[in-house]
Coordinates of C-alpha atoms in Angstrom, one line a residue:
X1 CA 18.9 20.3 6.8
X2 CA 16.7 17.5 8.1
X3 CA 19.6 16.1 10.3
X4 CA 20.4 19.6 11.6
X5 CA 16.7 20.0 12.5
X6 CA 16.8 16.6 14.4
X7 CA 19.9 17.7 16.4
X8 CA 18.4 21.1 17.1
X9 CA 15.2 19.5 18.4
X10 CA 17.4 17.1 20.5
X11 CA 19.2 20.0 22.2
X12 CA 15.9 21.8 22.8
X13 CA 14.5 18.6 24.4
X14 CA 17.5 18.4 26.8
X15 CA 17.0 22.0 27.9
X16 CA 13.3 21.1 28.6
X17 CA 14.1 17.9 30.4
X18 CA 11.9 15.8 28.1
X19 CA 13.5 12.5 27.3
X20 CA 12.2 12.1 23.7
X21 CA 15.2 12.3 21.5
X22 CA 16.5 10.0 18.7
X23 CA 19.7 9.5 16.8
X24 CA 19.6 9.8 13.1
X25 CA 19.1 6.1 12.4
X26 CA 16.2 5.7 14.8
X27 CA 13.8 8.3 13.6
X28 CA 11.1 6.3 12.1
X29 CA 8.4 3.8 13.1
X30 CA 8.9 0.3 11.8
X31 CA 6.5 1.1 8.9
X32 CA 8.8 4.1 8.0
X33 CA 6.9 7.2 9.3
X34 CA 9.4 9.8 10.6
X35 CA 9.0 10.5 14.3
X36 CA 8.7 14.2 13.7
X37 CA 5.6 13.5 11.6
X38 CA 4.2 10.9 14.0
X39 CA 1.7 13.2 15.8
X40 CA 0.3 14.6 12.6
X41 CA 0.0 11.2 11.1
X42 CA -1.9 9.8 14.1
X43 CA -4.1 12.9 14.3
X44 CA -5.0 12.7 10.6
X45 CA -5.7 9.0 10.9
X46 CA -7.8 9.3 14.0
X47 CA -9.8 12.2 12.6
X48 CA -11.6 9.7 10.2
X49 CA -13.0 7.6 13.1
X50 CA -13.2 9.5 16.5
X51 CA -16.8 10.8 16.9
X52 CA -18.0 8.8 13.9
X53 CA -17.2 5.2 14.6
X54 CA -15.5 5.4 18.0
X55 CA -16.4 7.5 21.0
X56 CA -12.8 8.0 22.3
X57 CA -9.2 6.6 22.2
X58 CA -6.1 6.7 24.3
X59 CA -3.0 6.2 22.2
X60 CA 0.6 5.9 23.4
X61 CA 3.8 5.1 21.4
X62 CA 7.0 3.8 22.9
X63 CA 10.4 4.0 21.4
X64 CA 13.8 3.0 23.1
X65 CA 12.1 2.7 26.6
X66 CA 10.6 6.1 26.4
X67 CA 7.1 7.3 25.7
X68 CA 7.5 9.4 22.7
X69 CA 3.7 10.0 22.0
X70 CA 0.8 10.2 24.4
X71 CA -2.6 11.7 23.5
X72 CA -6.2 11.2 24.1
X73 CA -9.0 11.6 21.4
X74 CA -12.7 12.0 21.8
X75 CA -14.5 11.6 25.1
X76 CA -14.3 9.3 28.1
X77 CA -17.8 10.6 29.0
X78 CA -19.8 12.0 26.2
X79 CA -22.8 13.2 28.2
X80 CA -20.6 15.2 30.6
X81 CA -18.1 16.3 27.9
X82 CA -15.1 14.7 29.7
X83 CA -12.3 14.4 27.2
X84 CA -10.0 11.3 26.9
X85 CA -6.6 11.6 28.4
X86 CA -3.8 9.1 27.8
X87 CA -2.2 9.7 31.2
X88 CA -5.3 9.8 33.4
X89 CA -8.3 8.2 31.6
X90 CA -8.9 4.7 32.8
X91 CA -10.3 2.1 30.4
X92 CA -10.8 -1.6 30.3
X93 CA -8.0 -3.6 28.8
X94 CA -10.1 -6.7 28.1
X95 CA -8.0 -9.7 27.1
X96 CA -4.7 -7.8 27.4
X97 CA -5.1 -8.8 31.0
X98 CA -4.1 -12.3 30.0
X99 CA -0.5 -11.0 29.6
X100 CA -0.4 -10.5 33.4
X101 CA -1.2 -14.2 33.7
X102 CA 1.5 -15.4 31.4
X103 CA 4.0 -12.9 33.0
X104 CA 3.2 -14.3 36.4
X105 CA 3.6 -17.9 35.1
X106 CA 7.0 -17.2 33.7
X107 CA 8.1 -15.6 36.9
X108 CA 7.2 -18.9 38.7
X109 CA 8.8 -20.9 35.9
X110 CA 12.0 -18.9 36.5
X111 CA 11.8 -19.8 40.2
X112 CA 11.3 -23.5 39.5
X113 CA 7.7 -23.5 40.9
X114 CA 6.0 -24.3 37.5
X115 CA 7.1 -26.5 34.8
X116 CA 5.6 -25.5 31.4
X117 CA 5.6 -29.2 30.3
X118 CA 4.0 -30.6 33.4
X119 CA 0.4 -32.0 33.6
X120 CA -1.6 -29.1 35.1
X121 CA -3.6 -31.4 37.3
X122 CA -0.5 -31.7 39.5
X123 CA -1.0 -28.1 40.5
X124 CA -4.8 -28.3 41.0
X125 CA -6.9 -29.8 43.7
X126 CA -7.8 -33.5 43.2
X127 CA -10.7 -33.9 40.7
X128 CA -10.8 -30.2 40.0
X129 CA -11.3 -30.7 36.3
X130 CA -14.4 -32.8 35.7
X131 CA -15.1 -32.6 31.9
X132 CA -11.9 -33.9 30.4
X133 CA -12.3 -36.2 27.4
X134 CA -8.8 -37.2 26.4
X135 CA -6.0 -39.1 28.1
X136 CA -3.3 -36.8 26.9
X137 CA -2.2 -34.3 29.6
X138 CA -2.9 -30.6 29.4
X139 CA 0.3 -28.6 30.1
X140 CA 0.8 -24.9 30.9
X141 CA 2.0 -24.5 27.4
X142 CA -1.3 -25.8 26.1
X143 CA -3.0 -23.1 28.2
X144 CA -0.7 -20.4 26.8
X145 CA -1.3 -21.4 23.2
X146 CA -5.1 -21.9 23.7
X147 CA -4.7 -25.5 22.6
X148 CA -6.1 -27.3 25.7
X149 CA -9.0 -28.4 23.6
X150 CA -12.0 -26.8 25.3
X151 CA -15.1 -25.6 23.7
X152 CA -16.1 -22.0 24.3
X153 CA -18.5 -20.9 26.9
X154 CA -20.2 -17.5 26.9
X155 CA -22.4 -17.9 30.0
X156 CA -21.6 -16.3 33.4
X157 CA -18.7 -14.2 31.9
X158 CA -20.2 -10.9 33.1
X159 CA -22.3 -9.9 36.1
X160 CA -24.1 -6.6 36.8
X161 CA -23.1 -6.2 40.5
X162 CA -19.8 -6.6 42.4
X163 CA -21.9 -8.3 45.2
X164 CA -22.3 -11.3 42.9
X165 CA -18.5 -11.7 42.5
X166 CA -17.2 -15.1 43.8
X167 CA -13.7 -16.5 44.2
X168 CA -11.7 -17.5 41.1
X169 CA -12.0 -21.1 42.2
X170 CA -15.8 -21.0 42.4
X171 CA -16.0 -19.3 39.1
X172 CA -13.9 -21.9 37.4
X173 CA -16.0 -24.8 38.9
X174 CA -19.2 -23.0 37.7
X175 CA -17.9 -22.3 34.2
X176 CA -16.0 -25.4 33.2
X177 CA -16.6 -26.2 29.6
X178 CA -16.2 -29.6 27.9
X179 CA -12.9 -30.7 26.4
X180 CA -13.8 -31.4 22.7
X181 CA -10.3 -31.4 21.0
X182 CA -7.2 -33.5 21.9
X183 CA -4.7 -31.2 23.7
X184 CA -2.2 -29.5 21.4
X185 CA -4.0 -30.0 18.1
X186 CA -6.4 -27.1 17.7
X187 CA -6.2 -23.4 18.6
X188 CA -9.5 -22.4 20.2
X189 CA -9.2 -19.1 22.1
X190 CA -10.2 -19.6 25.7
X191 CA -10.9 -17.3 28.6
X192 CA -11.4 -20.3 30.8
X193 CA -8.0 -21.8 30.3
X194 CA -6.2 -18.5 31.0
X195 CA -8.2 -18.0 34.2
X196 CA -7.3 -21.7 35.0
X197 CA -3.6 -20.7 34.6
X198 CA -4.2 -17.8 37.1
X199 CA -5.7 -20.2 39.6
X200 CA -2.6 -22.4 39.3
X201 CA -0.6 -19.3 40.2
X202 CA -2.8 -19.0 43.3
X203 CA -2.3 -22.6 44.1
X204 CA 1.5 -22.3 43.8
X205 CA 2.0 -19.1 45.7
X206 CA -0.9 -19.2 48.2
X207 CA -1.9 -15.6 47.2
X208 CA -5.0 -14.4 45.5
X209 CA -4.1 -13.7 41.9
X210 CA -4.9 -10.0 42.0
X211 CA -2.6 -9.7 45.1
X212 CA 0.1 -11.5 43.3
X213 CA -0.2 -9.3 40.2
X214 CA -0.3 -6.1 42.3
X215 CA 2.9 -7.1 44.2
X216 CA 5.0 -8.6 41.5
X217 CA 4.0 -6.6 38.3
X218 CA 2.0 -3.4 39.0
X219 CA 4.0 -2.2 42.0
X220 CA 7.3 -3.1 40.5
X221 CA 6.5 -1.1 37.3
X222 CA 4.8 1.8 39.3
X223 CA 1.6 1.2 37.3
X224 CA -0.3 3.2 40.0
X225 CA -3.3 3.9 37.9
X226 CA -4.2 0.3 37.1
X227 CA -6.0 -2.5 38.9
X228 CA -6.9 -6.0 38.0
X229 CA -9.7 -6.7 40.4
X230 CA -11.8 -3.5 40.7
X231 CA -14.6 -4.7 43.0
X232 CA -12.1 -5.9 45.6
X233 CA -9.8 -2.9 45.6
X234 CA -12.4 -0.2 45.5
X235 CA -9.6 2.4 44.8
X236 CA -11.3 5.8 44.7
X237 CA -8.4 7.2 42.6
X238 CA -9.1 4.5 40.1
X239 CA -12.9 4.9 40.2
X240 CA -13.0 8.6 39.6
X241 CA -11.0 8.4 36.4
X242 CA -12.8 5.4 34.8
X243 CA -14.3 6.2 31.4
X244 CA -17.7 5.3 30.1
X245 CA -17.9 2.5 27.6
X246 CA -20.1 2.7 24.4
X247 CA -21.6 0.7 21.6
X248 CA -22.1 2.1 18.2
X249 CA -25.8 2.4 17.2
X250 CA -25.2 4.2 13.9
X251 CA -22.8 6.7 12.4
X252 CA -22.0 9.2 15.1
X253 CA -24.5 7.7 17.4
X254 CA -23.3 6.0 20.6
X255 CA -25.1 4.2 23.5
X256 CA -23.5 4.1 26.9
X257 CA -22.9 0.7 28.2
X258 CA -24.3 -0.4 31.7
X259 CA -21.5 -1.2 34.2
X260 CA -20.5 -4.9 34.5
X261 CA -18.0 -7.0 36.3
X262 CA -15.9 -10.0 35.2
X263 CA -15.9 -13.0 37.5
X264 CA -13.2 -14.6 35.4
X265 CA -11.2 -11.5 35.8
X266 CA -7.7 -12.8 35.0
X267 CA -8.9 -13.1 31.4
X268 CA -10.2 -9.7 30.9
X269 CA -10.7 -7.6 34.1
X270 CA -7.8 -5.1 34.0
X271 CA -8.6 -1.3 34.2
X272 CA -6.0 1.2 33.6
X273 CA -4.4 4.0 31.6
X274 CA -2.7 3.7 28.3
X275 CA 0.5 5.1 29.8
X276 CA 0.5 2.4 32.5
X277 CA 0.2 -0.2 29.8
X278 CA 3.1 1.4 28.1
X279 CA 5.2 1.0 31.2
X280 CA 4.5 -2.8 30.9
X281 CA 5.7 -2.7 27.3
X282 CA 8.8 -0.8 28.3
X283 CA 9.7 -3.5 30.9
X284 CA 9.4 -6.2 28.2
X285 CA 11.9 -4.4 26.0
X286 CA 14.8 -3.4 28.3
X287 CA 18.1 -2.0 27.1
X288 CA 20.7 -4.6 26.5
X289 CA 22.7 -3.3 29.5
X290 CA 19.6 -3.1 31.7
X291 CA 17.8 -5.7 33.7
X292 CA 14.0 -5.9 33.4
X293 CA 12.1 -5.4 36.7
X294 CA 9.9 -8.4 35.9
X295 CA 12.4 -11.2 36.1
X296 CA 15.5 -12.1 37.9
X297 CA 17.2 -12.7 34.5
X298 CA 16.7 -11.2 31.0
X299 CA 17.0 -14.8 29.7
X300 CA 13.6 -15.6 31.2
X301 CA 12.2 -12.6 29.3
X302 CA 13.9 -13.7 26.1
X303 CA 12.3 -17.1 26.6
X304 CA 8.9 -15.7 27.1
X305 CA 9.0 -13.6 23.9
X306 CA 10.4 -16.5 21.8
X307 CA 8.2 -18.6 19.6
X308 CA 6.6 -21.5 21.6
X309 CA 4.0 -22.6 19.1
X310 CA 4.0 -22.5 15.2
X311 CA 2.3 -24.5 12.5
X312 CA 4.4 -23.2 9.5
X313 CA 7.5 -21.1 9.1
X314 CA 5.5 -18.6 7.1
X315 CA 2.7 -18.3 9.5
X316 CA 2.9 -16.2 12.8
X317 CA 2.5 -18.3 15.9
X318 CA 2.4 -17.8 19.6
X319 CA 5.2 -16.7 22.1
X320 CA 4.1 -18.0 25.5
X321 CA 0.8 -16.3 25.3
X322 CA 1.8 -13.3 23.1
X323 CA 0.4 -13.6 19.6
X324 CA 3.0 -13.1 16.8
X325 CA 2.6 -10.6 14.0
X326 CA 4.3 -10.8 10.7
X327 CA 5.0 -7.2 9.9
X328 CA 7.9 -5.2 8.6
X329 CA 9.7 -6.7 11.7
X330 CA 8.4 -9.5 14.0
X331 CA 5.8 -8.2 16.2
X332 CA 4.2 -9.4 19.5
X333 CA 0.8 -8.3 20.4
X334 CA -2.3 -9.0 22.4
X335 CA -5.7 -7.4 21.9
X336 CA -8.8 -7.1 24.0
X337 CA -12.6 -6.7 23.7
X338 CA -15.2 -6.4 26.2
X339 CA -18.9 -5.3 25.9
X340 CA -17.9 -1.7 25.6
X341 CA -14.1 -1.4 25.2
X342 CA -11.5 -2.5 22.6
X343 CA -7.7 -2.4 22.9
X344 CA -4.4 -3.5 21.5
X345 CA -0.9 -3.7 22.8
X346 CA 1.7 -4.2 20.0
X347 CA 5.5 -4.5 20.4
X348 CA 8.3 -4.7 17.9
X349 CA 11.2 -5.8 20.2
X350 CA 13.7 -5.6 17.4
X351 CA 12.9 -1.9 17.0
X352 CA 12.4 -1.2 20.7
X353 CA 9.0 0.1 19.6
X354 CA 5.5 -0.3 21.0
X355 CA 2.0 0.9 20.3
X356 CA -0.9 1.1 22.9
X357 CA -4.4 1.7 21.7
X358 CA -7.3 1.8 24.2
X359 CA -10.9 2.7 23.1
X360 CA -14.1 3.0 24.9
X361 CA -15.9 1.5 22.0
X362 CA -17.2 -2.1 21.6
X363 CA -15.8 -4.1 18.7
X364 CA -13.6 -1.2 17.5
X365 CA -11.2 -2.3 14.7
X366 CA -10.0 0.7 12.7
X367 CA -7.9 2.2 15.5
X368 CA -7.0 -0.8 17.6
X369 CA -5.8 -2.8 14.5
X370 CA -5.8 -0.4 11.5
X371 CA -3.7 2.4 13.2
X372 CA -1.4 -0.1 14.7
X373 CA -0.8 -1.8 11.4
X374 CA 0.0 1.5 9.8
X375 CA 2.6 2.2 12.5
X376 CA 4.3 -1.2 12.6
X377 CA 4.1 -2.0 8.9
X378 CA 3.2 -5.1 6.9
X379 CA 5.4 -7.9 5.7
X380 CA 5.7 -7.5 1.9
X381 CA 5.8 -11.2 1.1
X382 CA 7.2 -12.5 -2.1
X383 CA 4.8 -14.7 -4.0
X384 CA 6.4 -18.1 -4.7
X385 CA 6.1 -19.9 -8.0
X386 CA 4.4 -23.1 -8.7
X387 CA 1.7 -22.8 -6.0
X388 CA -1.0 -25.4 -5.5
X389 CA -4.5 -24.8 -6.9
X390 CA -6.9 -22.7 -5.0
X391 CA -9.7 -25.2 -5.6
X392 CA -8.2 -27.4 -2.9
X393 CA -9.2 -24.9 -0.2
X394 CA -12.6 -24.1 -1.2
X395 CA -15.3 -25.0 1.2
X396 CA -17.2 -24.0 4.4
X397 CA -15.6 -24.0 7.8
X398 CA -16.5 -23.4 11.4
X399 CA -14.5 -21.6 14.1
X400 CA -12.9 -24.0 16.6
X401 CA -13.8 -21.4 19.2
X402 CA -17.5 -22.2 19.6
X403 CA -20.1 -23.6 21.8
X404 CA -20.8 -27.2 20.8
X405 CA -23.3 -28.1 23.5
X406 CA -26.6 -26.3 23.8
X407 CA -28.9 -24.3 21.5
X408 CA -26.3 -21.7 20.7
X409 CA -24.5 -24.1 18.4
X410 CA -27.2 -22.9 15.9
X411 CA -25.6 -19.5 15.8
X412 CA -22.3 -20.9 14.4
X413 CA -23.8 -23.1 11.8
X414 CA -26.2 -20.6 10.4
X415 CA -24.9 -17.1 11.1
X416 CA -21.0 -17.3 11.1
X417 CA -19.7 -20.1 8.9
X418 CA -16.4 -19.3 7.1
X419 CA -16.9 -19.6 3.3
X420 CA -13.9 -19.8 1.1
X421 CA -14.2 -19.6 -2.7
X422 CA -11.4 -19.3 -5.4
X423 CA -11.5 -15.9 -7.1
X424 CA -8.7 -16.6 -9.6
X425 CA -5.6 -18.5 -10.0
X426 CA -3.9 -17.2 -6.8
X427 CA -6.6 -15.5 -4.8
X428 CA -9.5 -16.6 -2.6
X429 CA -12.5 -14.7 -1.2
X430 CA -13.4 -15.3 2.4
X431 CA -16.9 -14.6 3.6
X432 CA -18.1 -14.6 7.2
X433 CA -21.3 -13.1 8.5
X434 CA -21.8 -11.1 5.4
X435 CA -18.3 -9.5 5.4
X436 CA -15.7 -10.3 2.8
X437 CA -12.0 -10.1 2.3
X438 CA -9.6 -11.2 -0.5
X439 CA -6.4 -13.3 0.3
X440 CA -3.5 -14.0 -1.9
X441 CA -1.5 -17.2 -1.8
X442 CA 2.1 -16.4 -1.1
X443 CA 3.6 -19.8 -0.3
X444 CA 2.0 -23.3 -0.4
X445 CA -1.4 -23.0 1.2
X446 CA -0.5 -19.8 3.1
X447 CA -2.7 -16.9 2.2
X448 CA -2.2 -13.2 3.2
X449 CA -5.1 -10.7 3.2
X450 CA -4.8 -8.0 0.6
X451 CA -8.2 -6.1 0.8
X452 CA -11.6 -6.3 2.4
X453 CA -13.4 -5.7 5.7
X454 CA -11.3 -4.4 8.5
X455 CA -12.9 -7.2 10.6
X456 CA -10.4 -9.6 9.0
X457 CA -7.3 -7.7 9.9
X458 CA -6.8 -9.8 13.2
X459 CA -6.7 -12.9 11.0
X460 CA -4.7 -11.4 8.0
X461 CA -2.8 -14.6 7.4
X462 CA -4.4 -18.1 6.8
X463 CA -2.7 -21.4 6.6
X464 CA -4.6 -24.4 5.2
X465 CA -3.6 -27.8 6.5
X466 CA -4.0 -30.0 3.4
X467 CA -3.7 -33.8 3.3
X468 CA -4.3 -35.8 0.2
X469 CA -5.9 -32.7 -1.4
X470 CA -8.4 -32.2 1.4
X471 CA -8.3 -29.3 4.1
X472 CA -8.7 -30.7 7.6
X473 CA -7.9 -27.4 9.4
X474 CA -7.2 -23.7 8.9
X475 CA -4.7 -22.0 11.2
X476 CA -4.9 -18.3 12.0
X477 CA -4.6 -16.0 14.9
X478 CA -6.9 -16.6 18.0
X479 CA -8.8 -19.7 16.6
X480 CA -8.4 -22.4 14.0
X481 CA -11.3 -23.2 11.6
X482 CA -12.4 -26.8 10.9
X483 CA -14.4 -28.2 8.0
X484 CA -18.2 -27.9 8.2
X485 CA -19.4 -31.1 9.9
X486 CA -23.0 -30.9 8.7
X487 CA -24.1 -31.0 5.1
X488 CA -25.9 -28.0 3.5
X489 CA -28.8 -30.3 2.7
X490 CA -29.2 -31.2 6.4
X491 CA -28.9 -27.6 7.5
X492 CA -31.5 -26.6 4.9
X493 CA -33.9 -29.3 5.9
X494 CA -33.8 -28.5 9.6
X495 CA -34.2 -24.8 8.8
X496 CA -37.3 -25.4 6.6
X497 CA -38.6 -27.8 9.3
X498 CA -38.5 -25.0 11.9
X499 CA -40.0 -22.6 9.5
X500 CA -42.9 -25.0 8.8
X501 CA -43.6 -25.6 12.4
X502 CA -43.5 -21.9 13.2
X503 CA -45.9 -21.0 10.5
X504 CA -48.2 -24.0 11.1
X505 CA -48.6 -23.5 14.8
X506 CA -48.9 -19.6 14.7
X507 CA -51.5 -19.8 11.9
X508 CA -53.4 -22.8 13.2
X509 CA -53.6 -21.4 16.8
X510 CA -55.1 -18.2 15.5
X511 CA -57.6 -20.2 13.4
X512 CA -58.5 -22.5 16.4
X513 CA -58.9 -19.4 18.7
X514 CA -61.3 -17.7 16.2
X515 CA -63.3 -20.9 15.8
X516 CA -63.6 -21.3 19.5
X517 CA -64.8 -17.8 19.9
X518 CA -67.4 -18.4 17.2
X519 CA -68.5 -21.6 18.8
X520 CA -68.9 -19.9 22.1
X521 CA -71.0 -17.2 20.5
X522 CA -73.2 -19.9 18.8
X523 CA -73.3 -21.8 22.2
X524 CA -71.9 -24.9 20.5
X525 CA -70.1 -27.1 23.0
X526 CA -66.6 -28.2 22.2
X527 CA -65.8 -31.9 22.0
X528 CA -63.1 -33.5 24.2
X529 CA -60.9 -34.2 21.3
X530 CA -61.1 -30.6 20.0
X531 CA -60.2 -29.3 23.5
X532 CA -57.1 -31.5 23.6
X533 CA -56.2 -30.5 20.1
X534 CA -56.4 -26.9 21.1
X535 CA -54.1 -27.5 24.0
X536 CA -51.7 -29.3 21.7
X537 CA -51.6 -26.3 19.3
X538 CA -51.3 -23.8 22.2
X539 CA -48.3 -25.8 23.4
X540 CA -46.7 -25.8 20.0
X541 CA -47.3 -22.1 19.8
X542 CA -45.8 -21.7 23.3
X543 CA -42.7 -23.5 22.3
X544 CA -42.2 -21.3 19.2
X545 CA -42.8 -18.1 21.1
X546 CA -40.5 -19.2 23.9
X547 CA -37.7 -19.9 21.4
X548 CA -38.1 -16.5 19.8
X549 CA -38.1 -14.7 23.1
X550 CA -34.9 -16.7 24.1
X551 CA -33.3 -15.8 20.8
X552 CA -34.1 -12.0 21.2
X553 CA -32.7 -12.1 24.8
X554 CA -29.4 -13.7 23.7
X555 CA -29.0 -11.4 20.7
X556 CA -29.6 -8.3 22.8
X557 CA -27.3 -9.5 25.5
X558 CA -25.3 -12.7 25.0
X559 CA -23.4 -12.1 28.3
X560 CA -26.0 -13.7 30.5
X561 CA -25.8 -16.0 33.4
X562 CA -26.9 -19.5 32.6
X563 CA -29.4 -19.3 35.5
X564 CA -31.3 -16.6 33.5
X565 CA -32.2 -19.2 31.0
X566 CA -33.8 -21.7 33.3
X567 CA -37.2 -20.3 32.8
X568 CA -37.0 -21.0 29.0
X569 CA -35.9 -24.5 29.5
X570 CA -38.6 -25.1 32.1
X571 CA -41.2 -23.7 29.7
X572 CA -39.9 -26.0 26.9
X573 CA -40.4 -29.0 29.2
X574 CA -43.8 -27.9 30.4
X575 CA -45.1 -27.3 26.9
X576 CA -43.6 -30.6 25.7
X577 CA -45.3 -32.6 28.4
X578 CA -48.6 -30.9 27.6
X579 CA -48.0 -31.7 23.9
X580 CA -47.3 -35.4 24.5
X581 CA -50.2 -35.8 26.9
X582 CA -52.4 -34.2 24.2
X583 CA -51.1 -36.7 21.7
X584 CA -52.0 -39.7 23.9
X585 CA -55.5 -38.4 24.6
X586 CA -56.2 -37.4 21.0
X587 CA -55.1 -40.8 19.7
X588 CA -57.4 -42.4 22.4
X589 CA -60.3 -40.2 21.3
X590 CA -59.7 -40.8 17.6
X591 CA -60.3 -44.5 18.1
X592 CA -63.7 -44.2 19.8
X593 CA -65.0 -41.1 17.9
X594 CA -66.5 -41.0 14.4
X595 CA -64.5 -38.5 12.5
X596 CA -64.4 -37.3 9.0
X597 CA -61.5 -37.9 6.6
X598 CA -60.6 -34.2 7.0
X599 CA -60.7 -34.3 10.7
X600 CA -58.5 -37.3 10.9
X601 CA -56.0 -35.7 8.5
X602 CA -56.0 -32.5 10.6
X603 CA -55.4 -34.2 13.9
X604 CA -52.7 -36.4 12.4
X605 CA -51.0 -33.4 10.9
X606 CA -51.1 -31.5 14.3
X607 CA -49.5 -34.6 16.1
X608 CA -46.9 -35.0 13.4
X609 CA -46.0 -31.3 13.5
X610 CA -45.5 -31.3 17.3
X611 CA -43.4 -34.4 17.1
X612 CA -41.2 -32.9 14.4
X613 CA -40.9 -29.7 16.5
X614 CA -39.9 -31.7 19.6
X615 CA -37.4 -33.7 17.4
X616 CA -35.9 -30.4 16.2
X617 CA -35.6 -29.1 19.7
X618 CA -33.8 -32.3 20.8
X619 CA -31.3 -32.0 17.9
X620 CA -30.6 -28.4 18.5
X621 CA -30.5 -28.9 22.3
X622 CA -33.3 -26.5 23.4
X623 CA -33.9 -28.4 26.6
X624 CA -30.6 -27.5 28.3

């Protein structure tokens, strides 16, 4: 009866001219969900999140080069009640945009204009890269694998006005981070290196990157409702269908995001519909007897989708910029996140299957990863025998994708360390930023997530590089993790030092202010040394307040231009100069003024406290 129903539906579909039919052996998703149950399954799944933890979503499923499911959920504009539509609602794709870069690169590789193994400096203007630290060359493959060795940089990624947009070349010069790892050794996800690859496309072709993508990808695939460089194109048909983006304040409470633009647009500036993104997926999975519109030969496509980086046969790697997924069948995906949008494009080429999930919700995981995982299935790994002890992998680790220069390094040491502890003989507990997940060891030092916070789904497999019983690196999707390079004792001492300085200067400044008011009322003149001591305390208090204001500004909006912080660095310098000048004069006055034991102790404590605070700021780089 089931087969009869499928045939009957097939005949009905032909009569309605809708190309959504399947033969009997192609009627399920890779995870085993029957296609006739697909809409109900997605509807039921989405119902738990839309309107509660996500404002809206646009979802498309592709099977055998056809869109078999396309539907919008929730709202593209909550205030005006505009519903989300998969075929017209335009959302930000975030880092899925990077796939346009890697496709462009492979087109030029096919034409012999780019060599994946060539030193990228041969494609760049002389002296373009100024912060390289290693002699080993960076290749295009390193850029694709995010192994060029750069630290992360969060400044100047977003701007509020299109009038502030500069050329890609100027943006890259402004935002170049330091190279902190040898090329090819550490995966540290990088927006900078992807945009650098796009700039190489510009250098090789003589076209602006957005013009190249429009001509060689979007136009060829008839992706007419998508754009990669919105401020330049100013397409009214695009602009009128752009959805609002939201952040989640509380359960079912959403805050609309302010508009922003991405100067490093090749790494995250695409705007388009879910169905347009599905067209891109279809072009990447042509029928065996058909030629993809993206390349002159399907062999180039096969090369692009083949594994180009892997650390272990049991661990998903990278396929020329596409991340691999170890599911029921090998998957290839790329996700994206911006300030107010989350997305995921996941393909299973072996099954000619793809899922597109676009949401207008910042940091959304349950749909962009959870739903996709439910549709593509998981790899049911067999647990091997005689596995090594979990005690070897216990420890604290830091993400390789982090800022190492500047005060923001504090954030990674104190707020986001990766803690690994053994739970039993074969399981570990991973804790990061207060969230937990349990992983089971399936093969030597390879661990697969079994339960826990959805935030760990993107990194559901961990591989610990162990040498002589010591972990020197953890490999996972997007970014490796490296052993903590500062002791817990050192971190605790510096934390307690800052707490002491904060309490001391805030309390003492209030005390000195009250005493100064009382002296003024009693008409008692202040001594020279007490005046300079007051300036010292006010300077210390100024530093503390300035640091807290800086922290609040960064926590409320981390996507700031570096120039916005100049005032904080300037104030730190000014307060420091006042503090040091006060110390010199106080020391001079102490020599020629008769002071009590308690007065001497108080002045010495004040000077020592400000010196310790200045030393703390130097260590944690609060001067630049």
